[in-house]
């Protein structure tokens, strides 16, 4: 068994056989995007050093940057504590988002909402600025 097989064996894939993969710039820690991987996409990503996803809409593999030139070179990968999310650190070349922006997470900034007065009181007691 290879080290990659060991990692894949620890992943808790969902019912569709997929795991969410959060992609993060390795040096700035900027979150760039999220995509889905199955076991083969994980194997390709870790084995080839370029990020490969499973496209749910097209039902095929796609390696980031093959058509756009916006390549993601793998620097590392880690599973979360539950084994159901993969964090892949990369060196991003060009835009990560299909819209042409650096990150997929810059479209809307969402403000936290305090549900009720009790939550606001508890947040204030805890020193939170919610």
Short mmCIF file of C-alpha atoms in Angstrom, two decimals:
data_model
loop_
_atom_site.label_atom_id
_atom_site.label_comp_id
_atom_site.label_asym_id
_atom_site.label_seq_id
_atom_site.Cartn_x
_atom_site.Cartn_y
_atom_site.Cartn_z
CA UNK A 1 0.00 0.00 0.00
CA UNK A 2 1.34 3.43 -0.95
CA UNK A 3 1.18 6.57 1.18
CA UNK A 4 -1.46 7.92 -1.23
CA UNK A 5 -3.56 4.78 -0.80
CA UNK A 6 -3.27 5.20 2.97
CA UNK A 7 -4.56 8.78 2.74
CA UNK A 8 -7.41 7.78 0.41
CA UNK A 9 -8.32 4.97 2.80
CA UNK A 10 -8.76 7.51 5.62
CA UNK A 11 -11.04 9.84 3.66
CA UNK A 12 -14.74 9.71 4.50
CA UNK A 13 -16.27 10.21 1.06
CA UNK A 14 -19.95 11.22 0.90
CA UNK A 15 -22.69 8.97 -0.53
CA UNK A 16 -21.76 10.09 -4.04
CA UNK A 17 -18.13 9.03 -3.45
CA UNK A 18 -16.89 12.61 -3.25
CA UNK A 19 -15.02 14.76 -0.74
CA UNK A 20 -14.93 18.58 -0.72
CA UNK A 21 -11.44 19.92 -1.39
CA UNK A 22 -10.67 23.43 -0.17
CA UNK A 23 -7.84 24.99 -2.16
CA UNK A 24 -5.57 27.45 -0.34
CA UNK A 25 -2.56 29.48 -1.48
CA UNK A 26 0.36 27.92 0.38
CA UNK A 27 2.22 31.07 1.42
CA UNK A 28 -0.50 33.70 1.98
CA UNK A 29 -3.07 31.15 3.27
CA UNK A 30 -5.69 32.84 1.07
CA UNK A 31 -8.65 30.51 0.41
CA UNK A 32 -8.95 30.29 -3.36
CA UNK A 33 -11.74 27.87 -4.18
CA UNK A 34 -13.49 24.62 -3.39
CA UNK A 35 -14.05 21.66 -5.66
CA UNK A 36 -15.04 18.02 -5.42
CA UNK A 37 -12.73 15.02 -5.62
CA UNK A 38 -13.32 11.31 -5.76
CA UNK A 39 -10.61 8.78 -4.90
CA UNK A 40 -9.10 8.92 -8.39
CA UNK A 41 -8.99 12.75 -8.36
CA UNK A 42 -7.19 12.62 -5.00
CA UNK A 43 -4.78 10.02 -6.40
CA UNK A 44 -4.06 12.19 -9.46
CA UNK A 45 -3.69 15.35 -7.37
CA UNK A 46 -1.21 13.80 -4.95
CA UNK A 47 0.59 11.75 -7.59
CA UNK A 48 0.95 14.36 -10.33
CA UNK A 49 1.40 17.50 -8.24
CA UNK A 50 -1.39 19.34 -10.06
CA UNK A 51 -4.93 19.67 -8.70
CA UNK A 52 -7.54 17.46 -10.36
CA UNK A 53 -11.25 17.67 -9.59
CA UNK A 54 -14.32 15.62 -10.45
CA UNK A 55 -16.87 17.72 -12.32
CA UNK A 56 -20.32 16.83 -11.07
CA UNK A 57 -22.02 18.65 -13.96
CA UNK A 58 -19.85 17.21 -16.76
CA UNK A 59 -19.22 13.85 -15.04
CA UNK A 60 -15.54 13.95 -15.90
CA UNK A 61 -12.16 14.81 -14.41
CA UNK A 62 -10.68 18.25 -14.94
CA UNK A 63 -7.21 19.31 -14.08
CA UNK A 64 -7.08 22.95 -13.04
CA UNK A 65 -5.31 25.04 -15.63
CA UNK A 66 -5.36 22.67 -18.61
CA UNK A 67 -7.57 25.03 -20.63
CA UNK A 68 -7.12 28.34 -18.78
CA UNK A 69 -3.42 28.16 -17.98
CA UNK A 70 -4.30 29.01 -14.35
CA UNK A 71 -2.46 26.05 -12.89
CA UNK A 72 -2.48 24.91 -9.26
CA UNK A 73 0.79 23.27 -8.22
CA UNK A 74 0.32 21.14 -5.10
CA UNK A 75 2.49 22.08 -2.13
CA UNK A 76 0.72 19.90 0.47
CA UNK A 77 -2.54 18.33 1.55
CA UNK A 78 -4.25 17.57 4.85
CA UNK A 79 -7.44 15.92 6.02
CA UNK A 80 -9.61 17.60 8.63
CA UNK A 81 -10.18 15.92 11.99
CA UNK A 82 -13.25 14.03 10.73
CA UNK A 83 -11.60 12.93 7.50
CA UNK A 84 -14.44 14.38 5.43
CA UNK A 85 -12.77 17.49 4.00
CA UNK A 86 -9.46 17.83 2.21
CA UNK A 87 -7.31 20.97 2.39
CA UNK A 88 -4.93 21.30 -0.53
CA UNK A 89 -2.25 23.98 -0.37
CA UNK A 90 -1.09 25.15 -3.77
CA UNK A 91 1.01 27.64 -5.65
CA UNK A 92 -1.66 29.28 -7.79
CA UNK A 93 -0.68 30.61 -11.22
CA UNK A 94 -3.20 33.21 -12.38
CA UNK A 95 -6.83 33.34 -11.35
CA UNK A 96 -8.34 30.50 -9.33
CA UNK A 97 -11.98 31.33 -10.09
CA UNK A 98 -13.67 30.58 -13.42
CA UNK A 99 -14.85 34.23 -13.41
CA UNK A 100 -11.25 35.36 -13.76
CA UNK A 101 -10.77 36.60 -10.20
CA UNK A 102 -7.98 35.51 -7.87
CA UNK A 103 -10.37 33.74 -5.50
CA UNK A 104 -13.93 32.40 -5.66
CA UNK A 105 -14.59 33.98 -2.26
CA UNK A 106 -14.50 37.67 -3.10
CA UNK A 107 -17.97 38.20 -4.61
CA UNK A 108 -19.96 38.93 -1.43
CA UNK A 109 -18.90 39.79 2.07
CA UNK A 110 -21.50 38.44 4.46
CA UNK A 111 -22.01 40.14 7.78
CA UNK A 112 -22.84 37.98 10.80
CA UNK A 113 -26.39 38.32 12.05
CA UNK A 114 -27.30 38.05 15.72
CA UNK A 115 -30.51 36.04 15.92
CA UNK A 116 -31.94 37.58 19.06
CA UNK A 117 -31.23 39.77 22.08
CA UNK A 118 -30.06 36.82 24.20
CA UNK A 119 -27.44 35.88 21.60
CA UNK A 120 -26.28 39.51 21.50
CA UNK A 121 -26.00 39.59 25.30
CA UNK A 122 -24.00 36.34 25.38
CA UNK A 123 -21.74 37.53 22.59
CA UNK A 124 -21.07 40.78 24.45
CA UNK A 125 -20.24 38.87 27.65
CA UNK A 126 -17.80 36.68 25.75
CA UNK A 127 -16.11 39.69 24.18
CA UNK A 128 -17.28 38.82 20.69
CA UNK A 129 -18.12 41.57 18.26
CA UNK A 130 -21.05 39.71 16.74
#
